[in-house]
XYZ file of N, CA and C in Angstrom:
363
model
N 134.233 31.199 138.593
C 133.235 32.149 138.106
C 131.896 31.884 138.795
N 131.227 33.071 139.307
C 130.280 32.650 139.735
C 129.099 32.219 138.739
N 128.016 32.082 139.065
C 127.006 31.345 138.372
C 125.955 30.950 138.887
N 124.535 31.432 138.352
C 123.677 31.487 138.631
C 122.963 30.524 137.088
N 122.390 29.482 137.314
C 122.052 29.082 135.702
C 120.350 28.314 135.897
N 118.924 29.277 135.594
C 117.720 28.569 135.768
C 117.775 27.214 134.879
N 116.715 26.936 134.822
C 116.023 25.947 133.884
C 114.916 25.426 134.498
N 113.818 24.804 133.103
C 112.517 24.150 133.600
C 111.708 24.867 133.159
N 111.674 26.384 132.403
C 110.629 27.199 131.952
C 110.028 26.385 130.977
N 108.985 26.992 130.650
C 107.831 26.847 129.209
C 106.715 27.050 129.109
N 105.760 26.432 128.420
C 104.675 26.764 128.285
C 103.743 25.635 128.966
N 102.587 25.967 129.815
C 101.798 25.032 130.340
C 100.125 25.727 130.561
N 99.402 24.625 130.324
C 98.382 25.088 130.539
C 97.667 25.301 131.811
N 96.947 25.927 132.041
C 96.330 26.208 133.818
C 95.702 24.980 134.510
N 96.117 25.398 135.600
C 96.277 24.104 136.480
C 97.279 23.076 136.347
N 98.516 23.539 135.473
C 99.495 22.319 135.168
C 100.644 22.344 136.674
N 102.172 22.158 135.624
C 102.967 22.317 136.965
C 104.041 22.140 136.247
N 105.075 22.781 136.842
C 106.341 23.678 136.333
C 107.357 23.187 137.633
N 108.698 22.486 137.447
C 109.230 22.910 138.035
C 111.053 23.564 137.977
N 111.002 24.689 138.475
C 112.172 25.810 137.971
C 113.619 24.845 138.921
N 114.588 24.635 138.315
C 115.794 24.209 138.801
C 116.661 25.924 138.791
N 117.248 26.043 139.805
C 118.996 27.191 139.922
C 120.324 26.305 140.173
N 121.321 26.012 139.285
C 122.208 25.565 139.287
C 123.278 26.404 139.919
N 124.158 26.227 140.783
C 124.869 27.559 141.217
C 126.321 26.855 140.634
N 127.392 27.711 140.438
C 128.412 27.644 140.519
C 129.245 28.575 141.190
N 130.484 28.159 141.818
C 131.196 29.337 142.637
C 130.432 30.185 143.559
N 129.396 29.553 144.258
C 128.069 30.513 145.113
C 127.909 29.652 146.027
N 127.929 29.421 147.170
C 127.569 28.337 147.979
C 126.238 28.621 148.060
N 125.133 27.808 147.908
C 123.668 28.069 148.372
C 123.005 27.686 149.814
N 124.172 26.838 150.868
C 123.461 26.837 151.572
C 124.240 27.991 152.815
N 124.548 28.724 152.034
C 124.906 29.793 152.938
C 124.494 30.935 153.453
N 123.663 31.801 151.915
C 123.231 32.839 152.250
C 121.596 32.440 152.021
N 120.668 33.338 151.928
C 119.224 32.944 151.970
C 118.893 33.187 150.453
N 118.396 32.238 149.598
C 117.782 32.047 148.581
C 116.708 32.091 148.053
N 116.244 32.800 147.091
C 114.753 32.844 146.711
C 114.809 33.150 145.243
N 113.249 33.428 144.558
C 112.728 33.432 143.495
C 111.970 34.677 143.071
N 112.467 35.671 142.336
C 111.384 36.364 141.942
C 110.976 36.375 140.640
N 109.786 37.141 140.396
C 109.506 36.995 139.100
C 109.117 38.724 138.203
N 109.429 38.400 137.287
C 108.436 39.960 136.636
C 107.859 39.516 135.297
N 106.507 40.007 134.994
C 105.109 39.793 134.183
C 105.436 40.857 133.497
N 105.155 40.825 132.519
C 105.092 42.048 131.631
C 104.167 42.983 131.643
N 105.193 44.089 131.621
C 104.624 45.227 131.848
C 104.425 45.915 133.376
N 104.692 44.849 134.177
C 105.101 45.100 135.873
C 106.594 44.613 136.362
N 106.163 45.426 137.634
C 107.890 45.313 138.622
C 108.162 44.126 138.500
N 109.301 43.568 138.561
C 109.946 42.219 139.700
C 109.203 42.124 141.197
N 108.679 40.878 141.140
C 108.577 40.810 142.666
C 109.171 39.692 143.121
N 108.794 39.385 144.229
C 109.305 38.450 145.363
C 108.359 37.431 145.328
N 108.489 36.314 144.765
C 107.962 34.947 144.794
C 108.152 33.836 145.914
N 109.336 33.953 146.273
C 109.128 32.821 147.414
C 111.259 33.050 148.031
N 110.901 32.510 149.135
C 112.501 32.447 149.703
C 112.932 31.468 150.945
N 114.183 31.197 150.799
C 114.195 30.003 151.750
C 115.236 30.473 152.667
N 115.161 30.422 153.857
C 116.205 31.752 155.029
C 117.564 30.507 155.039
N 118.302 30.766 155.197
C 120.074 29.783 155.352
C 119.811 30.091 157.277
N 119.033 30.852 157.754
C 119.390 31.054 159.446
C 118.706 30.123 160.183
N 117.569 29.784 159.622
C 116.754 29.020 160.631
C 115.557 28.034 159.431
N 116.190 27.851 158.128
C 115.020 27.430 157.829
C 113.801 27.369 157.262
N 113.254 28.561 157.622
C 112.335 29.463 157.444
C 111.591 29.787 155.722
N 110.714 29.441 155.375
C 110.378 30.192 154.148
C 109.118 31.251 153.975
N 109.201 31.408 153.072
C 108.549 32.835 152.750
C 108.180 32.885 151.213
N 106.293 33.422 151.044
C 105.646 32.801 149.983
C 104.991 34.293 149.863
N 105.072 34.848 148.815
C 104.180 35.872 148.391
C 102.441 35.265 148.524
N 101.529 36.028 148.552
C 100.228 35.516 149.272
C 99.417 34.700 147.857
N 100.074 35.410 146.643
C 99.239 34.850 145.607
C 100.245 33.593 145.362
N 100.836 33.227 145.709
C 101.106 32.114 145.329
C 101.410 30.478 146.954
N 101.145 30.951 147.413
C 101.100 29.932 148.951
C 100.076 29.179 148.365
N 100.646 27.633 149.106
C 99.638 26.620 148.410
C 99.961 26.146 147.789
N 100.803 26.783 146.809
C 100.680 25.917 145.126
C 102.245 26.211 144.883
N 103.296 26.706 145.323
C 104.329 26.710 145.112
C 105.144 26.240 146.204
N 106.451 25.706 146.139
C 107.525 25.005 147.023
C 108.906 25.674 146.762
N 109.848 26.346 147.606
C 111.128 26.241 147.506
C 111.863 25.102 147.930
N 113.044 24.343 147.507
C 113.603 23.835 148.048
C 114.868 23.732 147.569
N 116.093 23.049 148.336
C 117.352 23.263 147.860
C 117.942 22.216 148.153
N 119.152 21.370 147.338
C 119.766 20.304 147.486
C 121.400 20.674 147.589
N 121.322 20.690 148.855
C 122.845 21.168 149.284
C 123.768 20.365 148.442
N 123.849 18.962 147.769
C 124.941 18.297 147.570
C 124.913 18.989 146.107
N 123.853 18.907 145.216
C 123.806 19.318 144.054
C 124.510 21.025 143.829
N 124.166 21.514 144.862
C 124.343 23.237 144.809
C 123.134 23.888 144.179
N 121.950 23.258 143.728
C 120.779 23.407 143.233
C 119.874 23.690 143.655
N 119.125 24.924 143.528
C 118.237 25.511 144.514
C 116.422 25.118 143.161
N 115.107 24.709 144.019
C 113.920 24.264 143.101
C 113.158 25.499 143.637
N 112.202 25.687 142.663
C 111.008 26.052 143.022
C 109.902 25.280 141.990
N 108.906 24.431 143.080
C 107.986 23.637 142.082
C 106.480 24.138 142.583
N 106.042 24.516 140.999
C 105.080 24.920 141.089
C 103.599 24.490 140.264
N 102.769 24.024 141.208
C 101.677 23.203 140.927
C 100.107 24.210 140.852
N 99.441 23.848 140.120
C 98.137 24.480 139.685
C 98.280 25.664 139.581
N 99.353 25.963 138.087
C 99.718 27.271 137.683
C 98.321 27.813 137.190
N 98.606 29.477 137.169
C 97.219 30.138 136.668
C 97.763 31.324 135.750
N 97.039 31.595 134.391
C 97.441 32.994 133.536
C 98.294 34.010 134.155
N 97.979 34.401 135.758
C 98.607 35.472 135.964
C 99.690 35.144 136.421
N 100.923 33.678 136.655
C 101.760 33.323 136.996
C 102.950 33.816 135.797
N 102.567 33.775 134.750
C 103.084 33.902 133.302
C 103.909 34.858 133.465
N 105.628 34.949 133.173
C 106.414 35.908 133.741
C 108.043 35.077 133.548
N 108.865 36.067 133.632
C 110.599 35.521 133.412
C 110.645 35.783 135.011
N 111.032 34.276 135.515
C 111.620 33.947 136.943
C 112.889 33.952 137.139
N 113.317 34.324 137.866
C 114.764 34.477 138.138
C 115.425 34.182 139.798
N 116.166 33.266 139.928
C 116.543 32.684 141.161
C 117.940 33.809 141.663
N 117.728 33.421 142.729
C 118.743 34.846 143.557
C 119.192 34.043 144.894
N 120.226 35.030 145.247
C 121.051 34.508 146.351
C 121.852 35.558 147.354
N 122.542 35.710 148.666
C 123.072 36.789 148.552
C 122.240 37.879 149.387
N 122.960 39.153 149.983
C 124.049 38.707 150.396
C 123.779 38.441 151.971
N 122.743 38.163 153.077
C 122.358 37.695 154.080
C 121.944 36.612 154.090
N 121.834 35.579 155.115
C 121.247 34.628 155.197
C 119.889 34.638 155.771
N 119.193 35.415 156.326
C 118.215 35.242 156.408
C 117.428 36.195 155.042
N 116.029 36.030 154.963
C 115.003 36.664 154.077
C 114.516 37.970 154.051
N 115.377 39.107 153.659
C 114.878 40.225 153.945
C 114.480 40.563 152.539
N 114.488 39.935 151.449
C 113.625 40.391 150.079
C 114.680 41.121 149.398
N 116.344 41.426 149.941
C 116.978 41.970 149.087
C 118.148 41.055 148.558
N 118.806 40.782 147.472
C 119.703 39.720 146.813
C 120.535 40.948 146.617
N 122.150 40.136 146.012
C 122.775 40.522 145.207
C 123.278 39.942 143.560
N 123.120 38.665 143.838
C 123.098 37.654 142.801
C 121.892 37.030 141.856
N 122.173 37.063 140.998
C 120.738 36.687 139.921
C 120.878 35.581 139.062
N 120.263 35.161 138.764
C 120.310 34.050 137.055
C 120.021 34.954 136.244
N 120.114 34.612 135.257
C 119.520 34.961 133.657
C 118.247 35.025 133.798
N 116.952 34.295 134.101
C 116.037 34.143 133.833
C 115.784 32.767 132.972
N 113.769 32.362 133.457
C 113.297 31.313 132.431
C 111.803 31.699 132.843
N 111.803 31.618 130.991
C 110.415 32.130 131.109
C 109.355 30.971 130.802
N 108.193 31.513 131.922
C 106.685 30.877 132.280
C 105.865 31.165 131.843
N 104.907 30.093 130.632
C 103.911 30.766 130.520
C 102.566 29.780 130.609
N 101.864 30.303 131.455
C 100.717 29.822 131.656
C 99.499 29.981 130.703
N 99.144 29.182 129.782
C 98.396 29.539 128.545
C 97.724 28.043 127.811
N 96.220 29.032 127.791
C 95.211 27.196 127.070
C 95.508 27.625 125.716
């Protein structure tokens, strides 16, 4: 069965740090290109960050470069995103993706459930 499973959400205050685990099952992750999006309430899903399977390569939405990391542990099958000096407008259900190219073109076929972030004093 495949499987997509987050964890690491909650509540933190600004400037803290969060970091999101994707557990895969039945999905190889270092195959196709992997990333993170998120959606805030009351707005779209976007594209948070992605890590290319072709060359390497990552890719950071502009509000968040700097302060966020993808990374992935091939042995685990576990894909991270750690994210440092969170801010209010980060606050949102993240969801890790996979699928179906290996490089980063911003489109998935595979999802998690979601874990939700909230950035709050």
């Amino acid at each position: 069965q495949k499987q997509l499973v987050e964890s690491g959400g909650g509540l933190v205050q600004p400037g803290g740090s969060l970091r999101l685990s994707c557990a895969a099952s039945g999905i190889p992750l270092d195959y196709y290109a992997i990333g993170w999006e998120r959606q805030a309430p009351g707005k779209e899903r976007e594209g948070v960050s992605c890590l290319s399977n072709t060359d390497g390569s990552t890719y950071y939405a502009d509000s968040v470069k700097g302060r966020f990391t993808i990374s992935r542990d091939n042995a685990k099958n576990t894909m991270y995103l750690q994210m440092n000096d969170l801010k209010p407008e980060d606050t949102g259900v993240y969801y890790c993706a996979t699928g179906p190219v290996s490089h980063c073109n911003g489109i998935y076929n595979f999802w998690g459930q979601g874990t939700q972030v909230t950035v709050s004093s």
